[in-house]
Coordinates of C-alpha atoms in Angstrom, one line a residue:
M1 CA 21.3 20.7 1.5
D2 CA 24.2 18.8 3.1
R3 CA 23.8 18.5 6.8
P4 CA 26.7 17.9 9.3
S5 CA 26.6 14.7 11.2
A6 CA 25.6 14.5 14.9
A7 CA 29.3 14.2 15.8
G8 CA 30.0 17.9 15.2
G9 CA 30.5 17.7 11.5
R10 CA 32.6 14.5 11.3
A11 CA 30.8 11.4 10.0
P12 CA 31.1 8.6 12.5
A13 CA 33.2 5.7 11.4
R14 CA 31.3 2.8 10.1
A15 CA 32.0 -0.5 11.5
E16 CA 33.8 -2.9 9.1
P17 CA 31.8 -5.9 8.1
S18 CA 32.8 -9.0 9.8
P19 CA 34.9 -11.2 7.5
S20 CA 33.0 -14.2 8.6
R21 CA 29.8 -12.6 7.2
T22 CA 31.1 -11.5 3.9
L23 CA 29.7 -13.7 1.2
P24 CA 31.7 -15.1 -1.7
R25 CA 31.1 -13.3 -5.0
S26 CA 29.4 -15.9 -7.1
R27 CA 26.4 -17.5 -5.4
T28 CA 22.8 -18.6 -5.6
V29 CA 20.4 -16.5 -3.6
T30 CA 17.0 -18.1 -2.8
V31 CA 14.5 -15.6 -1.7
R32 CA 11.7 -17.1 0.4
L33 CA 8.4 -15.2 0.0
D34 CA 4.9 -15.6 1.3
R35 CA 2.6 -16.2 -1.8
R36 CA -0.3 -14.4 -0.1
A37 CA 1.8 -11.4 1.1
L38 CA 3.7 -10.4 -2.0
R39 CA 4.3 -6.6 -2.4
G40 CA 5.8 -4.2 -4.7
W41 CA 9.0 -3.9 -2.7
H42 CA 9.7 -7.6 -3.2
I43 CA 9.4 -7.2 -6.9
R44 CA 11.8 -4.2 -6.9
L45 CA 14.3 -6.1 -4.8
L46 CA 14.2 -9.1 -7.1
D47 CA 14.6 -6.9 -10.1
Q48 CA 17.7 -5.2 -8.7
L49 CA 19.2 -8.6 -7.6
G50 CA 18.5 -10.0 -11.0
Q51 CA 20.6 -7.3 -12.7
R52 CA 23.7 -8.6 -10.9
P53 CA 25.6 -11.1 -13.1
D54 CA 27.2 -12.7 -10.0
H55 CA 23.9 -13.7 -8.5
R56 CA 21.6 -16.6 -9.5
I57 CA 18.2 -15.7 -8.1
R58 CA 15.5 -18.2 -7.2
V59 CA 12.2 -17.8 -5.5
A60 CA 10.8 -20.2 -2.9
W61 CA 7.1 -19.8 -2.1
V62 CA 5.5 -20.5 1.2
D63 CA 1.8 -20.3 2.1
H64 CA 1.4 -18.7 5.5
A65 CA -1.5 -16.8 7.0
G66 CA 0.7 -14.0 8.4
G67 CA 2.0 -10.6 7.4
L68 CA 0.0 -7.4 7.9
P69 CA -3.5 -7.4 9.3
P70 CA -6.3 -7.3 6.7
N71 CA -7.2 -3.7 7.6
A72 CA -3.7 -2.5 6.7
E73 CA -4.6 -2.5 3.0
L74 CA -7.7 -0.4 3.6
L75 CA -5.6 2.1 5.6
F76 CA -3.1 2.3 2.7
R77 CA -5.8 2.8 0.0
L78 CA -7.6 5.4 2.1
E79 CA -4.4 7.4 2.8
A80 CA -3.4 7.2 -0.9
T81 CA -6.8 8.6 -1.9
I82 CA -6.9 11.3 0.7
H83 CA -3.3 12.5 0.1
G84 CA -3.0 11.8 -3.6
L85 CA -0.2 9.3 -3.2
P86 CA 0.9 7.3 -6.2
R87 CA -0.3 3.7 -6.4
P88 CA 0.9 1.1 -7.1
G89 CA 3.9 1.5 -4.9
L90 CA 6.3 -0.5 -2.8
A91 CA 3.5 -1.4 -0.3
T92 CA 0.9 -2.4 -2.9
A93 CA -0.1 -6.1 -2.9
A94 CA 1.2 -8.0 -6.0
E95 CA 0.4 -11.3 -7.6
P96 CA 3.0 -14.1 -7.8
V97 CA 2.8 -14.0 -11.6
A98 CA 4.9 -10.8 -11.4
L99 CA 7.9 -13.0 -10.5
A100 CA 7.2 -15.7 -13.1
S101 CA 10.5 -14.9 -14.9
Y102 CA 12.5 -16.0 -11.9
E103 CA 13.5 -19.6 -11.4
A104 CA 11.3 -21.2 -8.8
S105 CA 12.9 -23.4 -6.2
P106 CA 11.2 -26.8 -6.0
A107 CA 9.2 -27.2 -2.8
G108 CA 11.5 -27.9 0.1
E109 CA 14.7 -27.6 -1.9
E110 CA 15.6 -24.3 -0.3
L111 CA 15.7 -26.1 3.0
R112 CA 18.8 -28.0 2.0
S113 CA 22.0 -25.9 2.0
S114 CA 24.3 -26.8 -0.9
G115 CA 27.4 -25.0 0.2
A116 CA 28.9 -21.8 1.4
Q117 CA 28.1 -20.0 -1.9
D118 CA 24.3 -20.4 -1.3
L119 CA 22.1 -18.1 0.7
V120 CA 18.5 -18.2 1.8
L121 CA 17.0 -14.7 2.2
D122 CA 13.8 -15.3 4.1
L123 CA 11.4 -12.4 3.7
S124 CA 8.3 -14.4 4.5
S125 CA 6.2 -14.1 7.7
A126 CA 6.5 -17.8 8.4
P127 CA 8.4 -18.9 11.5
A128 CA 11.7 -20.8 11.0
E129 CA 11.1 -24.5 10.7
P130 CA 13.3 -27.1 12.3
G131 CA 15.9 -28.4 9.9
S132 CA 15.6 -25.5 7.6
A133 CA 18.7 -24.1 5.8
P134 CA 20.5 -21.2 7.4
A135 CA 18.8 -18.0 6.4
W136 CA 19.0 -14.3 6.8
R137 CA 15.8 -12.9 8.3
L138 CA 14.6 -9.3 8.7
D139 CA 13.3 -7.5 11.8
Y140 CA 12.6 -4.0 13.0
D141 CA 13.2 -3.2 16.6
G142 CA 13.2 -7.0 17.1
M143 CA 9.8 -7.5 15.6
P144 CA 9.8 -9.7 12.5
G145 CA 8.9 -8.6 9.0
E146 CA 6.5 -6.0 7.6
A147 CA 4.2 -6.3 10.6
G148 CA 7.2 -5.4 12.8
L149 CA 8.0 -2.4 10.7
L150 CA 4.4 -1.1 10.8
A151 CA 4.2 -1.6 14.5
A152 CA 7.5 0.3 15.0
L153 CA 6.0 3.2 12.9
F154 CA 2.9 3.3 15.1
A155 CA 5.3 3.6 18.1
H156 CA 6.6 6.8 16.5
G157 CA 10.2 5.8 16.7
A158 CA 13.1 5.5 14.4
P159 CA 13.2 1.7 14.2
V160 CA 16.5 -0.2 13.9
A161 CA 16.3 -2.6 10.9
A162 CA 18.3 -5.7 11.3
L163 CA 19.1 -8.4 8.8
R164 CA 20.3 -11.4 10.9
G165 CA 22.1 -14.6 10.2
P166 CA 21.2 -18.0 11.6
D167 CA 22.9 -17.2 14.9
G168 CA 20.7 -14.2 15.4
K169 CA 23.6 -11.7 15.0
P170 CA 23.2 -8.9 12.5
V171 CA 24.8 -9.1 9.1
A172 CA 23.4 -5.6 8.4
L173 CA 22.1 -3.0 10.7
G174 CA 20.6 0.5 10.1
R175 CA 18.4 3.0 11.9
L176 CA 15.8 4.1 9.4
G177 CA 14.0 7.4 9.1
A178 CA 11.1 9.1 7.4
E179 CA 10.3 12.7 6.7
S180 CA 6.9 12.3 8.5
H181 CA 5.0 9.7 10.3
T182 CA 1.7 11.5 9.8
V183 CA 0.8 9.5 6.7
M184 CA 1.5 5.8 7.4
L185 CA 1.7 4.7 3.8
A186 CA 4.3 7.3 2.9
A187 CA 6.5 6.4 5.9
F188 CA 6.0 2.6 5.4
E189 CA 7.1 2.8 1.7
G190 CA 10.0 5.0 2.6
Y191 CA 11.3 2.5 5.1
L192 CA 10.8 -0.4 2.6
A193 CA 12.9 1.5 0.0
R194 CA 15.7 1.8 2.5
T195 CA 15.3 -1.8 3.5
I196 CA 16.2 -2.7 -0.1
T197 CA 19.3 -0.6 0.3
L198 CA 20.2 -2.4 3.5
I199 CA 19.7 -5.9 1.9
L200 CA 21.8 -5.0 -1.2
A201 CA 24.6 -3.6 1.0
A202 CA 24.6 -6.8 3.0
L203 CA 24.9 -8.9 -0.1
D204 CA 27.9 -6.8 -1.1
G205 CA 29.5 -7.3 2.3
A206 CA 29.5 -3.6 2.7
A207 CA 26.8 -3.2 5.4
S208 CA 27.5 -2.0 9.0
T209 CA 26.8 -4.4 11.8
E210 CA 26.9 -1.8 14.5
L211 CA 25.1 1.5 15.2
P212 CA 27.5 4.4 14.7
D213 CA 26.4 6.4 17.8
G214 CA 27.4 3.8 20.4
A215 CA 23.8 2.9 21.3
G216 CA 23.1 -0.3 23.0
A217 CA 23.0 -3.6 21.3
P218 CA 20.0 -4.0 18.9
L219 CA 17.0 -5.9 20.1
Q220 CA 16.9 -9.6 19.4
P221 CA 13.7 -11.1 17.9
A222 CA 11.3 -12.3 20.5
T223 CA 12.1 -16.0 21.1
A224 CA 8.4 -17.1 21.2
Y225 CA 7.6 -15.4 18.0
D226 CA 10.7 -16.6 16.2
L227 CA 10.2 -20.2 17.2
G228 CA 6.6 -20.2 16.1
G229 CA 4.8 -19.4 19.4
L230 CA 1.2 -19.1 18.1
G231 CA -0.1 -17.1 21.1
A232 CA 2.7 -14.5 20.8
R233 CA 2.0 -14.1 17.1
R234 CA -1.7 -13.7 17.6
R235 CA -1.2 -11.1 20.3
A236 CA 1.2 -9.1 18.2
A237 CA -1.1 -9.2 15.2
G238 CA -4.1 -8.3 17.2
G239 CA -2.4 -5.3 18.8
L240 CA -1.3 -4.0 15.4
A241 CA -4.8 -4.5 14.0
R242 CA -6.2 -2.4 16.8
Q243 CA -3.7 0.4 16.1
I244 CA -4.6 0.4 12.4
A245 CA -8.3 0.5 13.3
R246 CA -7.8 3.6 15.5
R247 CA -6.0 5.3 12.6
L248 CA -8.8 4.4 10.2
Y249 CA -11.3 5.8 12.6
A250 CA -9.3 9.1 12.8
L251 CA -9.1 9.3 9.0
C252 CA -12.6 8.3 8.2
F253 CA -14.5 10.1 10.9
H254 CA -12.3 13.2 11.2
G255 CA -10.2 13.4 8.1
P256 CA -10.1 15.3 4.8
H257 CA -13.2 14.7 2.8
W258 CA -13.5 15.6 -0.9
R259 CA -16.6 17.4 -2.1
V260 CA -18.0 19.0 -5.3
G261 CA -19.1 22.6 -5.4
W262 CA -21.6 24.0 -7.9
R263 CA -23.2 27.3 -8.8
R264 CA -25.4 28.9 -11.5
I265 CA -23.3 31.2 -13.7
V266 CA -24.6 34.7 -13.4
G267 CA -22.2 37.1 -15.2
P268 CA -18.6 36.1 -15.7
D269 CA -17.4 32.6 -15.0
L270 CA -14.4 31.6 -13.0
I271 CA -12.0 31.8 -16.0
D272 CA -13.1 35.5 -16.6
L273 CA -13.3 36.3 -12.9
R274 CA -9.9 34.8 -11.9
R275 CA -11.2 34.6 -8.4
H276 CA -14.0 33.0 -6.4
P277 CA -17.5 34.4 -7.1
E278 CA -19.1 36.7 -4.6
G279 CA -21.9 34.3 -3.9
G280 CA -19.6 31.3 -3.1
W281 CA -20.4 27.7 -4.0
Q282 CA -23.1 25.2 -3.0
V283 CA -22.0 21.7 -2.1
L284 CA -23.2 18.6 -3.7
P285 CA -24.5 16.7 -0.7
D286 CA -23.2 13.2 0.3
D287 CA -24.0 10.8 3.1
G288 CA -20.6 10.8 4.7
R289 CA -19.9 7.2 3.7
R290 CA -18.6 8.3 0.4
F291 CA -17.1 11.4 -1.3
Y292 CA -17.6 12.9 -4.7
A293 CA -14.8 14.4 -6.8
D294 CA -13.6 15.1 -10.4
P295 CA -16.7 16.9 -11.7
F296 CA -17.3 16.8 -15.4
A297 CA -20.4 18.4 -16.8
I298 CA -22.0 18.0 -20.3
A299 CA -25.0 19.9 -21.7
R300 CA -27.1 17.7 -24.1
D301 CA -30.7 18.0 -25.4
G302 CA -31.3 21.0 -23.1
A303 CA -30.2 19.3 -19.9
V304 CA -27.1 19.3 -17.9
T305 CA -25.6 16.0 -16.5
L306 CA -22.7 16.0 -14.0
F307 CA -20.4 13.0 -13.9
V308 CA -18.2 12.5 -10.8
E309 CA -15.9 10.0 -9.2
E310 CA -17.8 8.4 -6.3
F311 CA -15.5 6.8 -3.8
D312 CA -17.1 4.6 -1.2
Y313 CA -14.9 4.4 2.0
R314 CA -16.1 0.9 2.8
R315 CA -15.2 -0.5 -0.6
G316 CA -12.0 1.5 -1.0
K317 CA -12.7 1.9 -4.8
G318 CA -13.9 4.7 -7.1
V319 CA -16.7 4.3 -9.6
I320 CA -18.2 6.8 -12.1
A321 CA -21.6 8.3 -11.1
A322 CA -23.9 10.8 -12.7
V323 CA -26.7 13.2 -11.6
G324 CA -28.9 15.5 -13.7
F325 CA -29.2 19.2 -12.9
G326 CA -32.3 21.4 -13.2
E327 CA -32.8 25.1 -12.7
T328 CA -32.4 24.9 -9.0
G329 CA -29.6 22.3 -8.8
P330 CA -29.1 18.6 -8.6
R331 CA -32.1 16.3 -9.2
G332 CA -31.4 13.7 -6.6
R333 CA -28.0 12.2 -5.8
P334 CA -25.4 10.8 -8.1
E335 CA -26.0 7.2 -9.1
P336 CA -23.2 4.8 -10.4
V337 CA -23.1 4.5 -14.2
L338 CA -19.7 2.8 -14.8
E339 CA -17.9 0.4 -12.5
L340 CA -14.9 -1.9 -13.2
E341 CA -12.6 -4.1 -11.1
T342 CA -10.1 -1.3 -11.0
H343 CA -10.5 2.2 -9.4
L344 CA -12.0 4.8 -11.7
S345 CA -11.8 8.6 -11.6
Y346 CA -11.6 11.7 -13.8
P347 CA -14.6 10.9 -16.1
F348 CA -13.6 13.0 -19.2
V349 CA -16.9 13.2 -21.2
F350 CA -17.3 14.7 -24.6
E351 CA -19.7 14.7 -27.6
A352 CA -18.4 13.8 -31.1
D353 CA -19.8 12.2 -34.2
G354 CA -23.3 12.6 -32.7
Q355 CA -22.6 10.4 -29.7
V356 CA -21.3 10.8 -26.1
W357 CA -18.0 9.4 -25.1
M358 CA -16.0 9.0 -21.9
I359 CA -12.4 8.4 -21.1
P360 CA -12.2 7.6 -17.4
E361 CA -8.9 7.4 -15.6
S362 CA -7.8 3.9 -14.7
H363 CA -4.1 4.0 -14.5
A364 CA -3.9 0.6 -12.8
S365 CA -4.9 -1.0 -16.1
G366 CA -1.9 0.5 -17.9
T367 CA -4.3 1.6 -20.7
I368 CA -6.3 4.7 -21.8
D369 CA -9.7 3.5 -22.8
L370 CA -12.6 4.9 -24.7
Y371 CA -16.3 4.2 -23.7
R372 CA -19.4 5.0 -25.7
A373 CA -22.8 5.8 -24.2
T374 CA -25.5 3.4 -25.3
D375 CA -28.2 4.7 -22.9
F376 CA -27.1 8.1 -21.8
P377 CA -26.1 8.7 -19.0
R378 CA -26.3 5.2 -17.6
G379 CA -25.3 2.7 -20.3
W380 CA -21.7 2.5 -21.4
V381 CA -19.7 0.0 -23.4
H382 CA -16.0 -0.3 -23.9
E383 CA -15.3 1.0 -27.4
A384 CA -11.5 0.9 -27.9
V385 CA -8.1 1.0 -26.2
L386 CA -6.6 4.3 -27.3
L387 CA -3.2 3.7 -25.7
D388 CA -1.7 0.6 -24.2
G389 CA 1.3 0.1 -21.9
V390 CA 1.2 3.5 -20.3
V391 CA 0.5 4.5 -16.7
A392 CA -1.2 7.8 -17.3
G393 CA -3.4 10.2 -15.3
D394 CA -6.3 12.4 -16.3
A395 CA -6.3 12.0 -20.1
T396 CA -7.9 15.1 -21.6
L397 CA -8.8 15.6 -25.3
L398 CA -8.8 18.7 -27.4
Q399 CA -9.7 19.3 -31.1
H400 CA -7.2 21.9 -32.4
G401 CA -5.5 22.8 -35.7
G402 CA -7.4 20.1 -37.6
R403 CA -6.2 17.3 -35.3
W404 CA -7.2 15.7 -32.0
W405 CA -4.8 16.1 -29.1
M406 CA -4.5 14.1 -25.9
F407 CA -3.0 15.5 -22.7
A408 CA -2.0 13.2 -19.9
T409 CA 0.6 13.0 -17.1
V410 CA 2.7 9.8 -17.3
R411 CA 4.4 8.0 -14.5
A412 CA 7.3 6.0 -16.0
G413 CA 9.9 4.3 -13.7
G414 CA 8.3 5.6 -10.5
G415 CA 8.0 9.1 -9.2
S416 CA 4.9 11.3 -9.2
Y417 CA 1.8 10.9 -11.2
S418 CA 1.4 14.7 -11.5
D419 CA 4.6 16.3 -12.8
T420 CA 5.3 15.0 -16.3
L421 CA 3.0 16.0 -19.2
H422 CA 2.9 13.9 -22.4
L423 CA 1.0 14.7 -25.6
W424 CA -0.3 12.6 -28.4
H425 CA -2.1 13.6 -31.6
A426 CA -4.4 11.8 -34.1
P427 CA -6.5 12.5 -37.1
H428 CA -9.6 11.2 -35.2
F429 CA -10.4 10.8 -31.5
R430 CA -10.3 7.0 -32.0
G431 CA -6.7 7.3 -33.2
P432 CA -4.3 6.1 -34.2
W433 CA -2.4 8.2 -31.6
T434 CA 1.1 9.4 -32.3
P435 CA 3.3 10.5 -29.4
H436 CA 4.6 14.1 -29.5
R437 CA 8.2 14.0 -30.7
H438 CA 9.3 16.1 -27.7
N439 CA 7.6 14.0 -24.9
P440 CA 7.6 14.8 -22.1
V441 CA 6.7 18.3 -23.2
L442 CA 6.6 19.6 -19.7
I443 CA 8.0 18.6 -16.3
D444 CA 6.4 20.8 -13.6
I445 CA 4.5 19.6 -10.5
G446 CA 2.8 23.0 -10.5
S447 CA 1.1 22.8 -13.9
A448 CA 1.5 19.5 -15.7
R449 CA -1.6 17.6 -14.6
A450 CA -5.0 18.4 -16.0
A451 CA -7.7 19.9 -13.9
G452 CA -10.6 19.7 -16.3
P453 CA -11.5 20.3 -20.0
I454 CA -9.6 22.9 -22.0
V455 CA -11.7 26.0 -22.7
A456 CA -11.6 28.3 -25.8
R457 CA -11.7 31.9 -24.6
D458 CA -11.1 35.2 -26.6
G459 CA -9.4 33.4 -29.4
G460 CA -7.1 31.5 -27.1
L461 CA -7.1 28.2 -25.1
I462 CA -7.2 28.1 -21.3
R463 CA -6.1 24.9 -19.7
P464 CA -7.1 24.3 -16.1
V465 CA -4.2 22.6 -14.3
Q466 CA -3.5 21.2 -10.9
D467 CA -0.9 23.0 -8.8
C468 CA 0.5 20.2 -6.6
R469 CA 3.5 22.1 -5.2
E470 CA 1.9 21.9 -1.8
G471 CA 0.4 18.5 -2.2
Y472 CA -2.0 16.7 -4.6
G473 CA -4.7 19.0 -5.8
A474 CA -3.7 21.9 -3.4
A475 CA -4.6 24.7 -5.9
L476 CA -6.1 25.3 -9.3
G477 CA -4.1 27.0 -12.0
L478 CA -5.3 28.5 -15.2
A479 CA -2.7 28.2 -18.0
R480 CA -2.8 29.8 -21.4
I481 CA -1.7 27.5 -24.2
L482 CA 0.9 29.5 -26.2
R483 CA 1.8 26.9 -28.7
L484 CA 0.4 23.5 -29.6
D485 CA 1.6 21.7 -32.8
E486 CA 3.7 18.8 -33.8
E487 CA 6.9 20.7 -33.3
A488 CA 6.5 22.2 -29.8
Y489 CA 4.2 22.9 -26.8
A490 CA 4.2 25.9 -24.5
Q491 CA 1.9 27.2 -21.8
R492 CA 2.0 30.0 -19.3
V493 CA 0.2 29.9 -15.9
E494 CA -1.7 33.1 -15.5
T495 CA -3.8 32.5 -12.4
R496 CA -3.6 30.4 -9.2
L497 CA -6.7 29.9 -7.2
R498 CA -6.8 28.5 -3.7
P499 CA -9.5 27.7 -1.1
G500 CA -10.7 30.7 0.7
A501 CA -13.8 32.2 2.4
A502 CA -16.0 31.3 -0.6
W503 CA -14.6 27.7 -0.7
P504 CA -13.4 26.8 2.8
G505 CA -11.1 23.8 3.0
T506 CA -7.6 22.7 2.2
R507 CA -7.7 21.9 -1.6
L508 CA -9.1 23.3 -4.8
H509 CA -8.7 20.7 -7.6
M510 CA -10.9 20.8 -10.7
L511 CA -13.0 23.1 -12.9
S512 CA -15.8 22.2 -15.3
A513 CA -18.8 24.1 -16.8
A514 CA -21.7 23.3 -19.0
G515 CA -25.3 24.6 -19.7
G516 CA -25.0 27.6 -17.4
F517 CA -23.5 25.7 -14.4
E518 CA -20.0 25.7 -13.1
F519 CA -18.4 23.0 -10.9
I520 CA -15.2 22.7 -8.8
D521 CA -14.0 20.2 -6.2
G522 CA -11.6 20.1 -3.2
S523 CA -11.4 18.8 0.3
H524 CA -12.0 20.0 3.9
R525 CA -11.8 18.3 7.2
A526 CA -15.1 16.7 8.2
R527 CA -16.6 13.9 10.2
T528 CA -17.3 11.1 7.8
R529 CA -19.1 7.8 8.5
L530 CA -17.2 4.8 7.3
L531 CA -19.2 2.1 9.1
G532 CA -22.4 3.5 10.4

């Protein structure tokens, strides 16, 4: 919806860029980056700059122990997990190899200005060095770099972003905003995206150098910080680290906490009931230092084994764990059975060709991988890469119509991990997998993403789906598959289940059943124990 401006419906006039700050069209831009603090937004900015034929882009690396405090990454990972935010994103740490295609400026060369058509855009956290080439530098409310932005967000303001020339005067100015400051990662990435807009506008000579509402002059960077005052920098970093620690405490000790619910099936199951059972659910216990989610059960040799994602708050990474179930419930606690360098979740387990297989989600790897059990349930070996070069979530297999089908939500070019359903089909679960000719077959945040294995019922197929219209994993949908073949796919959501008296909390996320047991998961607010 279009909103009128604060000036009674008329947009305030934007200040014309100063002619002295408008750059000539053909130029070399050297972007100065901290090798140890490279993030996704730097890569996106360089990619957009590299698409401009009038720009020659070079990268100059510095090694500087600055940037965000170390606990900032833990905060971001935890918020992403709790709120289901997509990663990697603009704030995600990246490796310098991601910019290998850009010409590297020899050490020190960026310090020598070669004329009016050259520019140094300094996005590092290193202080300006005596004798360095004139450069544009970024600050938020006068505080330099990303640490300044995060500190401004903790101050609950609408920070003024300034890109300043060598004389300290702005070449681009903007008051940034966010829909919410409740989730720091979402706000931080929103501001980084708009910072890219500000920088590109400055390079085009189209940016405003004044605030449109007549507010006072923007803050100047603190002199001690800008000139390399070590004490000032340490105090600023220490203050931000303490603010992050307080936010971590609030999240980890009094935040949303995922949990798995289970019950013995007596009478109809959840798919037949289309509501929570009268007796409610029992909760798989945890120690508060970790949570369990994504339950997948399999019945084999007369026993039921439950596989879950186990997320340890202290490590900030998920592994796959398993626990056996007896007549009265779990036999002990889940124990890790599969761990990789990347985060793992959604352990889709199935039996075929007389063996047990698993396809865990690990979208950070850009692959969908198949594992085989060698010592069920603990021993697993990597068997094959089913799909490569795809950022996919919650891969789920189904044997139907004489073929194998794979369902997964795909994130291509950014956006949500949960709204775009792709299908593949194959003669065997090992492949080769052929993409459906109409991919994506569904774009719907309310029913695209899988919420567990597909179930045959009364001659039809019921597909549990995540309804994320009110946030990741907010509700569980039951969708009937109406058509599934190489020409088309169609489904109809018949039921939407939410948390309630039988499952208190804020989210209902997954459904799985095997051997007379039924499992769900979701979150509630609880006191967790990150450190103790």
